[in-house]
Short mmCIF file of C-alpha atoms in Angstrom, two decimals:
data_model
loop_
_atom_site.label_atom_id
_atom_site.label_comp_id
_atom_site.label_asym_id
_atom_site.label_seq_id
_atom_site.Cartn_x
_atom_site.Cartn_y
_atom_site.Cartn_z
CA UNK A 1097 0.00 0.00 0.00
CA UNK A 1098 1.34 3.43 -0.92
CA UNK A 1099 2.01 6.07 1.71
CA UNK A 1100 -1.22 8.07 2.27
CA UNK A 1101 0.77 11.22 2.99
CA UNK A 1102 3.31 12.64 0.57
CA UNK A 1103 5.76 15.29 1.73
CA UNK A 1104 8.28 17.46 -0.05
CA UNK A 1105 10.50 20.32 1.02
CA UNK A 1106 11.54 23.43 -0.87
CA UNK A 1107 13.90 25.49 1.23
CA UNK A 1108 11.96 26.53 4.33
CA UNK A 1109 8.61 25.25 2.98
CA UNK A 1110 7.05 21.85 3.72
CA UNK A 1111 4.36 20.58 1.34
CA UNK A 1112 2.00 17.91 2.71
CA UNK A 1113 -0.33 16.10 0.30
CA UNK A 1114 -3.16 13.75 1.24
CA UNK A 1115 -3.02 10.84 -1.21
CA UNK A 1116 -5.71 8.29 -0.35
CA UNK A 1117 -7.78 7.40 -3.42
CA UNK A 1118 -10.55 7.83 -4.16
CA UNK A 1119 -11.41 10.76 -1.90
CA UNK A 1120 -8.45 11.52 0.40
CA UNK A 1121 -10.49 10.53 3.46
CA UNK A 1122 -8.62 10.23 6.75
CA UNK A 1123 -8.60 7.06 8.84
CA UNK A 1124 -6.89 6.58 12.20
CA UNK A 1125 -3.60 5.43 10.70
CA UNK A 1126 -3.46 8.38 8.30
CA UNK A 1127 -4.29 10.83 11.08
CA UNK A 1128 -1.42 9.47 13.17
CA UNK A 1129 0.98 9.88 10.25
CA UNK A 1130 -0.22 13.46 9.77
CA UNK A 1131 0.34 14.12 13.46
CA UNK A 1132 3.93 12.95 13.17
CA UNK A 1133 4.48 15.03 10.02
CA UNK A 1134 3.15 18.25 11.52
CA UNK A 1135 4.94 17.67 14.83
CA UNK A 1136 8.21 17.35 12.94
CA UNK A 1137 7.33 20.51 11.01
CA UNK A 1138 6.65 22.36 14.27
CA UNK A 1139 9.95 21.24 15.79
CA UNK A 1140 12.26 21.66 12.78
CA UNK A 1141 13.93 25.09 12.97
CA UNK A 1142 14.70 25.02 9.25
CA UNK A 1143 11.02 24.74 8.26
CA UNK A 1144 8.98 27.93 8.44
CA UNK A 1145 5.77 27.38 6.43
CA UNK A 1146 3.60 24.38 5.52
CA UNK A 1147 1.09 23.78 2.72
CA UNK A 1148 -1.61 21.12 3.12
CA UNK A 1149 -3.46 19.92 0.01
CA UNK A 1150 -4.94 16.81 -1.59
CA UNK A 1151 -4.12 14.72 -4.63
CA UNK A 1152 -6.15 15.33 -7.78
CA UNK A 1153 -8.72 18.00 -8.55
CA UNK A 1154 -11.91 16.39 -7.21
CA UNK A 1155 -11.28 16.05 -3.48
CA UNK A 1156 -9.33 18.08 -0.97
CA UNK A 1157 -10.62 15.93 1.88
CA UNK A 1158 -14.07 14.69 2.92
CA UNK A 1159 -12.89 14.13 6.46
CA UNK A 1160 -13.39 10.92 8.39
CA UNK A 1161 -13.13 7.68 6.42
CA UNK A 1162 -16.56 6.12 6.94
CA UNK A 1163 -15.48 2.89 5.22
CA UNK A 1164 -12.66 2.52 7.73
CA UNK A 1165 -15.14 3.27 10.51
CA UNK A 1166 -17.43 0.52 9.22
CA UNK A 1167 -14.44 -1.82 9.29
CA UNK A 1168 -13.64 -1.07 12.93
CA UNK A 1169 -11.95 2.34 13.20
CA UNK A 1170 -13.50 3.92 16.28
CA UNK A 1171 -14.62 7.53 15.95
CA UNK A 1172 -13.15 8.13 19.39
CA UNK A 1173 -9.96 6.20 18.61
CA UNK A 1174 -6.35 7.34 18.74
CA UNK A 1175 -5.94 10.07 16.13
CA UNK A 1176 -2.32 10.65 17.17
CA UNK A 1177 -0.46 13.85 17.88
CA UNK A 1178 -2.44 16.97 17.16
CA UNK A 1179 -5.79 15.20 17.08
CA UNK A 1180 -7.71 14.56 13.86
CA UNK A 1181 -5.54 15.33 10.84
CA UNK A 1182 -2.58 16.24 13.03
CA UNK A 1183 -3.33 19.96 13.08
CA UNK A 1184 -6.41 21.02 14.97
CA UNK A 1185 -5.11 20.23 18.47
CA UNK A 1186 -1.35 20.44 17.89
CA UNK A 1187 0.05 22.50 20.73
CA UNK A 1188 2.61 25.22 20.15
CA UNK A 1189 2.36 25.30 16.37
CA UNK A 1190 3.72 28.80 15.85
CA UNK A 1191 4.39 28.61 12.11
CA UNK A 1192 2.05 29.60 9.27
CA UNK A 1193 0.05 26.84 7.56
CA UNK A 1194 -1.66 27.30 4.18
CA UNK A 1195 -4.53 25.07 3.05
CA UNK A 1196 -4.73 24.72 -0.74
CA UNK A 1197 -8.27 23.39 -1.23
CA UNK A 1198 -8.29 21.63 -4.57
CA UNK A 1199 -11.86 20.27 -4.56
CA UNK A 1200 -14.52 18.94 -2.19
CA UNK A 1201 -13.81 20.08 1.36
CA UNK A 1202 -16.33 18.80 3.86
CA UNK A 1203 -16.73 17.40 7.35
CA UNK A 1204 -13.36 16.78 8.94
CA UNK A 1205 -11.74 18.06 5.74
CA UNK A 1206 -13.27 21.48 6.37
CA UNK A 1207 -12.12 21.23 9.98
CA UNK A 1208 -8.63 20.49 8.68
CA UNK A 1209 -8.75 23.58 6.45
CA UNK A 1210 -10.02 25.65 9.38
CA UNK A 1211 -6.89 24.59 11.29
CA UNK A 1212 -4.76 26.41 8.73
CA UNK A 1213 -3.99 30.12 8.90
CA UNK A 1214 -4.71 30.89 5.26
CA UNK A 1215 -7.08 29.10 2.88
CA UNK A 1216 -6.70 29.22 -0.89
CA UNK A 1217 -9.28 27.43 -3.03
CA UNK A 1218 -9.74 26.28 -6.59
CA UNK A 1219 -12.69 27.69 -8.55
CA UNK A 1220 -14.60 24.41 -8.32
CA UNK A 1221 -14.06 23.83 -4.57
CA UNK A 1222 -17.15 23.26 -2.43
CA UNK A 1223 -17.62 23.25 1.34
CA UNK A 1224 -20.04 21.60 3.77
CA UNK A 1225 -20.50 20.07 7.20
CA UNK A 1226 -22.73 17.05 6.43
CA UNK A 1227 -22.27 15.36 9.82
CA UNK A 1228 -25.89 16.13 10.73
CA UNK A 1229 -26.99 13.61 8.09
CA UNK A 1230 -24.98 10.79 9.62
CA UNK A 1231 -25.99 11.52 13.19
CA UNK A 1232 -22.65 12.88 14.35
CA UNK A 1233 -21.32 16.25 15.52
CA UNK A 1234 -18.76 18.34 13.66
CA UNK A 1235 -17.10 19.09 16.98
CA UNK A 1236 -14.11 21.22 15.92
CA UNK A 1237 -16.21 23.08 13.35
CA UNK A 1238 -18.90 23.76 15.95
CA UNK A 1239 -16.22 25.56 17.96
CA UNK A 1240 -14.35 27.31 15.16
CA UNK A 1241 -16.77 28.13 12.36
CA UNK A 1242 -19.07 30.55 14.26
CA UNK A 1243 -15.93 32.53 15.13
CA UNK A 1244 -14.70 32.68 11.54
CA UNK A 1245 -17.85 33.59 9.60
CA UNK A 1246 -21.20 35.18 10.53
CA UNK A 1247 -22.92 33.19 13.27
CA UNK A 1248 -26.14 32.58 11.38
CA UNK A 1249 -24.33 31.30 8.29
CA UNK A 1250 -22.19 28.99 10.40
CA UNK A 1251 -25.25 27.67 12.20
CA UNK A 1252 -27.05 27.09 8.91
CA UNK A 1253 -24.13 25.00 7.67
CA UNK A 1254 -23.95 23.06 10.94
CA UNK A 1255 -27.69 22.50 11.31
CA UNK A 1256 -28.60 21.71 7.71
CA UNK A 1257 -25.39 20.37 6.19
CA UNK A 1258 -25.92 22.50 3.09
CA UNK A 1259 -23.12 22.98 0.59
CA UNK A 1260 -21.64 26.33 -0.37
CA UNK A 1261 -19.58 27.06 -3.46
CA UNK A 1262 -16.28 28.87 -3.53
CA UNK A 1263 -17.81 32.27 -4.31
CA UNK A 1264 -20.06 32.09 -1.27
CA UNK A 1265 -17.17 30.86 0.87
CA UNK A 1266 -15.18 33.91 -0.18
CA UNK A 1267 -18.15 36.22 0.43
CA UNK A 1268 -18.39 35.09 4.05
CA UNK A 1269 -14.62 35.33 4.56
CA UNK A 1270 -14.10 31.59 4.91
CA UNK A 1271 -11.28 31.60 2.35
CA UNK A 1272 -8.64 34.11 1.29
CA UNK A 1273 -8.37 33.70 -2.48
CA UNK A 1274 -9.83 31.79 -5.44
CA UNK A 1275 -7.65 30.42 -8.24
CA UNK A 1276 -8.06 28.24 -11.30
CA UNK A 1277 -7.23 24.58 -10.63
CA UNK A 1278 -4.07 24.91 -12.74
CA UNK A 1279 -2.87 27.93 -10.74
CA UNK A 1280 -3.81 26.85 -7.22
CA UNK A 1281 -0.59 25.13 -6.19
CA UNK A 1282 1.71 27.63 -7.90
CA UNK A 1283 -0.07 30.43 -6.04
CA UNK A 1284 0.09 28.50 -2.76
CA UNK A 1285 3.81 27.96 -3.24
CA UNK A 1286 4.32 31.61 -4.12
CA UNK A 1287 2.55 32.66 -0.92
CA UNK A 1288 4.51 30.10 1.10
CA UNK A 1289 7.81 31.43 -0.22
CA UNK A 1290 6.74 34.97 0.61
CA UNK A 1291 5.98 33.93 4.18
CA UNK A 1292 9.18 31.87 4.39
CA UNK A 1293 11.18 35.01 3.56
CA UNK A 1294 9.58 36.84 6.49
CA UNK A 1295 10.53 36.99 10.19
CA UNK A 1296 9.80 33.58 11.79
CA UNK A 1297 10.00 34.90 15.36
CA UNK A 1298 7.40 37.56 14.57
CA UNK A 1299 5.13 34.92 13.04
CA UNK A 1300 5.53 32.79 16.14
CA UNK A 1301 4.59 35.71 18.39
CA UNK A 1302 1.55 36.55 16.25
CA UNK A 1303 0.30 32.96 16.31
CA UNK A 1304 0.77 32.53 20.05
CA UNK A 1305 -0.92 35.83 20.88
CA UNK A 1306 -3.87 35.21 18.53
CA UNK A 1307 -4.32 31.69 19.88
CA UNK A 1308 -3.96 32.46 23.57
CA UNK A 1309 -6.04 35.64 23.78
CA UNK A 1310 -9.08 34.20 22.00
CA UNK A 1311 -11.99 34.82 24.34
CA UNK A 1312 -10.04 37.21 26.58
CA UNK A 1313 -10.97 40.83 27.20
CA UNK A 1314 -8.77 43.32 25.36
CA UNK A 1315 -7.14 44.81 28.44
CA UNK A 1316 -6.48 41.39 29.98
CA UNK A 1317 -4.75 40.35 26.76
CA UNK A 1318 -2.69 43.54 26.63
CA UNK A 1319 -1.70 43.05 30.27
CA UNK A 1320 -0.37 39.58 29.43
CA UNK A 1321 1.82 41.12 26.75
CA UNK A 1322 3.10 44.03 28.85
CA UNK A 1323 3.80 41.70 31.79
CA UNK A 1324 5.98 39.50 29.59
CA UNK A 1325 3.69 36.48 29.80
CA UNK A 1326 4.08 35.34 26.20
CA UNK A 1327 7.21 33.26 25.64
CA UNK A 1328 7.36 33.96 21.90
CA UNK A 1329 7.03 37.72 22.36
CA UNK A 1330 9.80 37.79 24.94
CA UNK A 1331 12.01 35.62 22.75
CA UNK A 1332 11.42 38.01 19.84
CA UNK A 1333 12.40 41.08 21.82
CA UNK A 1334 15.61 39.41 23.02
CA UNK A 1335 16.55 38.10 19.59
CA UNK A 1336 19.13 38.85 16.94
CA UNK A 1337 16.28 39.18 14.47
CA UNK A 1338 14.75 42.09 16.36
CA UNK A 1339 18.06 43.95 16.17
CA UNK A 1340 18.46 42.95 12.53
CA UNK A 1341 15.05 44.39 11.71
CA UNK A 1342 15.96 47.74 13.24
CA UNK A 1343 19.38 47.81 11.53
CA UNK A 1344 17.93 46.88 8.14
CA UNK A 1345 15.36 49.67 8.42
CA UNK A 1346 18.03 52.21 9.37
CA UNK A 1347 20.33 51.01 6.59
CA UNK A 1348 17.50 50.92 4.01
CA UNK A 1349 18.07 47.30 3.06
CA UNK A 1350 16.14 44.04 3.25
CA UNK A 1351 16.56 42.25 6.59
CA UNK A 1352 18.14 38.81 6.76
CA UNK A 1353 16.07 36.75 9.19
CA UNK A 1354 17.79 33.92 11.07
CA UNK A 1355 15.03 32.91 13.44
CA UNK A 1356 17.16 33.55 16.49
#
């Protein structure tokens, strides 16, 4: 059996491709592999950005593999590091992740995309949370989606399972950009290289702050920053990169980020 997850590296960029014909569905074994892949990405100082996509042009990911479930995979089984798909519960992931949605993106596949920081989609991509029809709960989406798009639209998707096309997804702010299928990956790679050329310690601070202050009052969040309670922020302000940024600005040149 071929490896369900393909990976490749280009400089500071890791590309992760779901490759499980026919639909790129995720079973327990695949989820555990993804957890290992994204944990290694998190912990490798040479890697700065990841892209997650699927093989082909029909499916990004439909989520949980129902055939595997029918064969004995427990829905509450061991998904591995980072929970389902390796991303949505991975602690301390302070690097940008781009989802390149190349087709159908539903159920746990939409939850996987929601775990990314930026979502690019092909013109024919579609999105849904059809769990209601199989008597299950889209747990991660129930938490995340009402915070990402208007509440009533999120609830309509959760309560009815209806599909939305890529134009509607963009209208509600669910995705960042729409591309032709032939341009999707080249645009994702272009964006990844742009991010990889940026300051990794600043990205880490942004991701930690955004993640940790969710649900906090503004002043409480600001107090955590001013009282030096964010490890990534303190590391940034004690770093070579912070000095390099100031020097590069003064010298009118592009900074050279080292991530330290």
